[in-house]
């Protein structure tokens, strides 16, 4: 029953309002809260005795949209899931030759979901610590053989067969996230980049990043070639590419900001950044055109918010041409409108919408204000304008950074006035906050007020 209530809480954003109304709920927020409270009570009263179902339920509740604004948020439930996994000895059991194959398959899938979710939460700034610091080399990578071939007869009316694209999505997602010395196979792109950038020159980081991204994409395309026509536009494939392009944008941006005195490297990094932004925009547009945004993961929404932040930065730079600025503002407007629409299903996105509305008003970008916006116009009208101010692109922001592994991995160069903000917004290398905080560092007082105000809804 605990697992069932956790599943119901997680699928509310995907359900139609007609279905929710028939179930007695007047909106999605009340439905999700009801299922969440039921799951929490079943957990607190120790009703569920199966360790595996406890682990699965806690892992589902750690999905950010389920428990983001609850007293026990996703961090609590993910820690709980990791604790249950350790108590079960899940890693040891994966290697235990005495277990039957179906059990080993599900344990291996759960292990890799845990590992990947740990990496993604930290990468997107939703958590500040890793639960898994190393990947044991004895842990076998996921393969398509780790899924059951047949759905049990009793469940065939409720579950569809897992497609090859869905399997490859999780397999490649795990590869993109994991730490390993098998560089050509696993493509530990993000992790290795931060380590290289901390201890080596930007030139070395640039070259290694390019090689890693190329290797990973070639491996992914190789996996996709054997799939049916249409897979290349499948939402799983597009979502995976979206996340990779966001990471690529942010990493090339870091190199660009650190190489202002190196004209050659700066130019190369700038071209790579703009190329990755173009691909990111195109991929997001394909997802939106399919009208599948509501059915994508939390990381699509965070990827879009980071994309908007990157375009805000581009729009404010003096070096941006009039044509580029026009295209950039149109992209900001279209993606912000999509976030407004999707916030009707995913309530936590309202905070992102209000934050960007505040940024647009504050920066005086030529984007119309929505008549029904929740933004507090009197507050933002009183803010000083950034119009006419060039956004610095050089080492000034980096002079105060201790370029050590610890400093670069944690990105400890924030100074928010309200501590609560740190837990409500994504604060990590690929988070929109990271980009916007640097853009408005010269007006940090008002930027902090924008963040705090956007939480009041």
JSON list of C-alpha atoms in Angstrom, two decimals, residues 36-119:
[
{"chain": "A", "resi": 36, "resn": "UNK", "atom": "CA", "xyz": [1.76, 11.98, -0.26]},
{"chain": "A", "resi": 37, "resn": "UNK", "atom": "CA", "xyz": [0.30, 12.20, 3.27]},
{"chain": "A", "resi": 38, "resn": "UNK", "atom": "CA", "xyz": [-1.13, 8.70, 2.95]},
{"chain": "A", "resi": 39, "resn": "UNK", "atom": "CA", "xyz": [2.27, 7.36, 1.89]},
{"chain": "A", "resi": 40, "resn": "UNK", "atom": "CA", "xyz": [4.00, 9.21, 4.73]},
{"chain": "A", "resi": 41, "resn": "UNK", "atom": "CA", "xyz": [1.59, 7.84, 7.34]},
{"chain": "A", "resi": 42, "resn": "UNK", "atom": "CA", "xyz": [1.93, 4.29, 6.03]},
{"chain": "A", "resi": 43, "resn": "UNK", "atom": "CA", "xyz": [5.70, 4.73, 6.26]},
{"chain": "A", "resi": 44, "resn": "UNK", "atom": "CA", "xyz": [5.61, 6.25, 9.76]},
{"chain": "A", "resi": 45, "resn": "UNK", "atom": "CA", "xyz": [3.40, 3.48, 11.14]},
{"chain": "A", "resi": 46, "resn": "UNK", "atom": "CA", "xyz": [5.68, 0.84, 9.63]},
{"chain": "A", "resi": 47, "resn": "UNK", "atom": "CA", "xyz": [2.85, -0.76, 7.66]},
{"chain": "A", "resi": 48, "resn": "UNK", "atom": "CA", "xyz": [5.07, -1.88, 4.78]},
{"chain": "A", "resi": 49, "resn": "UNK", "atom": "CA", "xyz": [7.26, -4.84, 5.77]},
{"chain": "A", "resi": 50, "resn": "UNK", "atom": "CA", "xyz": [8.98, -5.50, 2.44]},
{"chain": "A", "resi": 51, "resn": "UNK", "atom": "CA", "xyz": [12.39, -3.79, 2.34]},
{"chain": "A", "resi": 52, "resn": "UNK", "atom": "CA", "xyz": [12.34, -3.70, -1.46]},
{"chain": "A", "resi": 53, "resn": "UNK", "atom": "CA", "xyz": [8.94, -1.97, -1.59]},
{"chain": "A", "resi": 54, "resn": "UNK", "atom": "CA", "xyz": [10.10, 0.46, 1.11]},
{"chain": "A", "resi": 55, "resn": "UNK", "atom": "CA", "xyz": [13.13, 1.27, -1.02]},
{"chain": "A", "resi": 56, "resn": "UNK", "atom": "CA", "xyz": [11.07, 1.68, -4.19]},
{"chain": "A", "resi": 57, "resn": "UNK", "atom": "CA", "xyz": [8.48, 3.87, -2.47]},
{"chain": "A", "resi": 58, "resn": "UNK", "atom": "CA", "xyz": [11.09, 6.13, -0.85]},
{"chain": "A", "resi": 59, "resn": "UNK", "atom": "CA", "xyz": [12.88, 6.46, -4.19]},
{"chain": "A", "resi": 60, "resn": "UNK", "atom": "CA", "xyz": [9.64, 7.52, -5.89]},
{"chain": "A", "resi": 61, "resn": "UNK", "atom": "CA", "xyz": [8.93, 10.07, -3.12]},
{"chain": "A", "resi": 62, "resn": "UNK", "atom": "CA", "xyz": [12.43, 11.49, -3.66]},
{"chain": "A", "resi": 63, "resn": "UNK", "atom": "CA", "xyz": [11.30, 12.69, -7.09]},
{"chain": "A", "resi": 64, "resn": "UNK", "atom": "CA", "xyz": [11.38, 16.42, -6.55]},
{"chain": "A", "resi": 65, "resn": "UNK", "atom": "CA", "xyz": [7.92, 17.32, -7.82]},
{"chain": "A", "resi": 66, "resn": "UNK", "atom": "CA", "xyz": [6.32, 14.91, -5.33]},
{"chain": "A", "resi": 67, "resn": "UNK", "atom": "CA", "xyz": [7.79, 16.25, -2.09]},
{"chain": "A", "resi": 68, "resn": "UNK", "atom": "CA", "xyz": [9.44, 19.56, -3.04]},
{"chain": "A", "resi": 69, "resn": "UNK", "atom": "CA", "xyz": [7.32, 21.69, -0.70]},
{"chain": "A", "resi": 70, "resn": "UNK", "atom": "CA", "xyz": [6.52, 19.06, 1.92]},
{"chain": "A", "resi": 71, "resn": "UNK", "atom": "CA", "xyz": [8.02, 19.07, 5.41]},
{"chain": "A", "resi": 72, "resn": "UNK", "atom": "CA", "xyz": [9.86, 15.91, 4.42]},
{"chain": "A", "resi": 73, "resn": "UNK", "atom": "CA", "xyz": [11.22, 16.83, 1.04]},
{"chain": "A", "resi": 74, "resn": "UNK", "atom": "CA", "xyz": [13.00, 14.84, -1.66]},
{"chain": "A", "resi": 75, "resn": "UNK", "atom": "CA", "xyz": [16.32, 14.97, 0.23]},
{"chain": "A", "resi": 76, "resn": "UNK", "atom": "CA", "xyz": [14.74, 13.19, 3.20]},
{"chain": "A", "resi": 77, "resn": "UNK", "atom": "CA", "xyz": [13.22, 10.47, 1.06]},
{"chain": "A", "resi": 78, "resn": "UNK", "atom": "CA", "xyz": [16.35, 9.95, -1.00]},
{"chain": "A", "resi": 79, "resn": "UNK", "atom": "CA", "xyz": [18.44, 9.59, 2.16]},
{"chain": "A", "resi": 80, "resn": "UNK", "atom": "CA", "xyz": [15.81, 7.15, 3.38]},
{"chain": "A", "resi": 81, "resn": "UNK", "atom": "CA", "xyz": [16.04, 5.15, 0.14]},
{"chain": "A", "resi": 82, "resn": "UNK", "atom": "CA", "xyz": [19.83, 5.02, 0.35]},
{"chain": "A", "resi": 83, "resn": "UNK", "atom": "CA", "xyz": [19.59, 3.89, 3.98]},
{"chain": "A", "resi": 84, "resn": "UNK", "atom": "CA", "xyz": [17.19, 1.07, 3.11]},
{"chain": "A", "resi": 85, "resn": "UNK", "atom": "CA", "xyz": [19.45, 0.05, 0.20]},
{"chain": "A", "resi": 86, "resn": "UNK", "atom": "CA", "xyz": [22.44, -0.14, 2.53]},
{"chain": "A", "resi": 87, "resn": "UNK", "atom": "CA", "xyz": [20.43, -2.10, 5.09]},
{"chain": "A", "resi": 88, "resn": "UNK", "atom": "CA", "xyz": [19.43, -4.56, 2.37]},
{"chain": "A", "resi": 89, "resn": "UNK", "atom": "CA", "xyz": [23.04, -4.86, 1.29]},
{"chain": "A", "resi": 90, "resn": "UNK", "atom": "CA", "xyz": [21.85, -4.18, -2.24]},
{"chain": "A", "resi": 91, "resn": "UNK", "atom": "CA", "xyz": [25.34, -3.91, -3.68]},
{"chain": "A", "resi": 92, "resn": "UNK", "atom": "CA", "xyz": [26.45, -7.19, -2.09]},
{"chain": "A", "resi": 93, "resn": "UNK", "atom": "CA", "xyz": [23.27, -8.91, -3.24]},
{"chain": "A", "resi": 94, "resn": "UNK", "atom": "CA", "xyz": [23.86, -7.82, -6.84]},
{"chain": "A", "resi": 95, "resn": "UNK", "atom": "CA", "xyz": [27.12, -9.79, -6.74]},
{"chain": "A", "resi": 96, "resn": "UNK", "atom": "CA", "xyz": [25.65, -12.75, -4.87]},
{"chain": "A", "resi": 97, "resn": "UNK", "atom": "CA", "xyz": [25.67, -15.71, -7.25]},
{"chain": "A", "resi": 98, "resn": "UNK", "atom": "CA", "xyz": [23.05, -17.52, -5.17]},
{"chain": "A", "resi": 99, "resn": "UNK", "atom": "CA", "xyz": [20.27, -15.09, -6.07]},
{"chain": "A", "resi": 100, "resn": "UNK", "atom": "CA", "xyz": [17.93, -15.92, -8.91]},
{"chain": "A", "resi": 101, "resn": "UNK", "atom": "CA", "xyz": [18.25, -13.85, -12.08]},
{"chain": "A", "resi": 102, "resn": "UNK", "atom": "CA", "xyz": [14.93, -11.92, -11.83]},
{"chain": "A", "resi": 103, "resn": "UNK", "atom": "CA", "xyz": [15.89, -10.68, -8.35]},
{"chain": "A", "resi": 104, "resn": "UNK", "atom": "CA", "xyz": [19.38, -9.68, -9.46]},
{"chain": "A", "resi": 105, "resn": "UNK", "atom": "CA", "xyz": [17.92, -7.81, -12.42]},
{"chain": "A", "resi": 106, "resn": "UNK", "atom": "CA", "xyz": [15.59, -5.65, -10.34]},
{"chain": "A", "resi": 107, "resn": "UNK", "atom": "CA", "xyz": [18.30, -4.98, -7.73]},
{"chain": "A", "resi": 108, "resn": "UNK", "atom": "CA", "xyz": [20.71, -3.90, -10.45]},
{"chain": "A", "resi": 109, "resn": "UNK", "atom": "CA", "xyz": [18.13, -1.53, -11.96]},
{"chain": "A", "resi": 110, "resn": "UNK", "atom": "CA", "xyz": [17.35, -0.07, -8.53]},
{"chain": "A", "resi": 111, "resn": "UNK", "atom": "CA", "xyz": [21.07, 0.35, -7.80]},
{"chain": "A", "resi": 112, "resn": "UNK", "atom": "CA", "xyz": [21.68, 2.30, -11.01]},
{"chain": "A", "resi": 113, "resn": "UNK", "atom": "CA", "xyz": [18.60, 4.48, -10.52]},
{"chain": "A", "resi": 114, "resn": "UNK", "atom": "CA", "xyz": [19.89, 5.32, -7.02]},
{"chain": "A", "resi": 115, "resn": "UNK", "atom": "CA", "xyz": [23.35, 6.10, -8.34]},
{"chain": "A", "resi": 116, "resn": "UNK", "atom": "CA", "xyz": [22.15, 8.20, -11.27]},
{"chain": "A", "resi": 117, "resn": "UNK", "atom": "CA", "xyz": [19.62, 10.12, -9.15]},
{"chain": "A", "resi": 118, "resn": "UNK", "atom": "CA", "xyz": [22.38, 10.91, -6.65]},
{"chain": "A", "resi": 119, "resn": "UNK", "atom": "CA", "xyz": [24.56, 12.38, -9.38]}
]
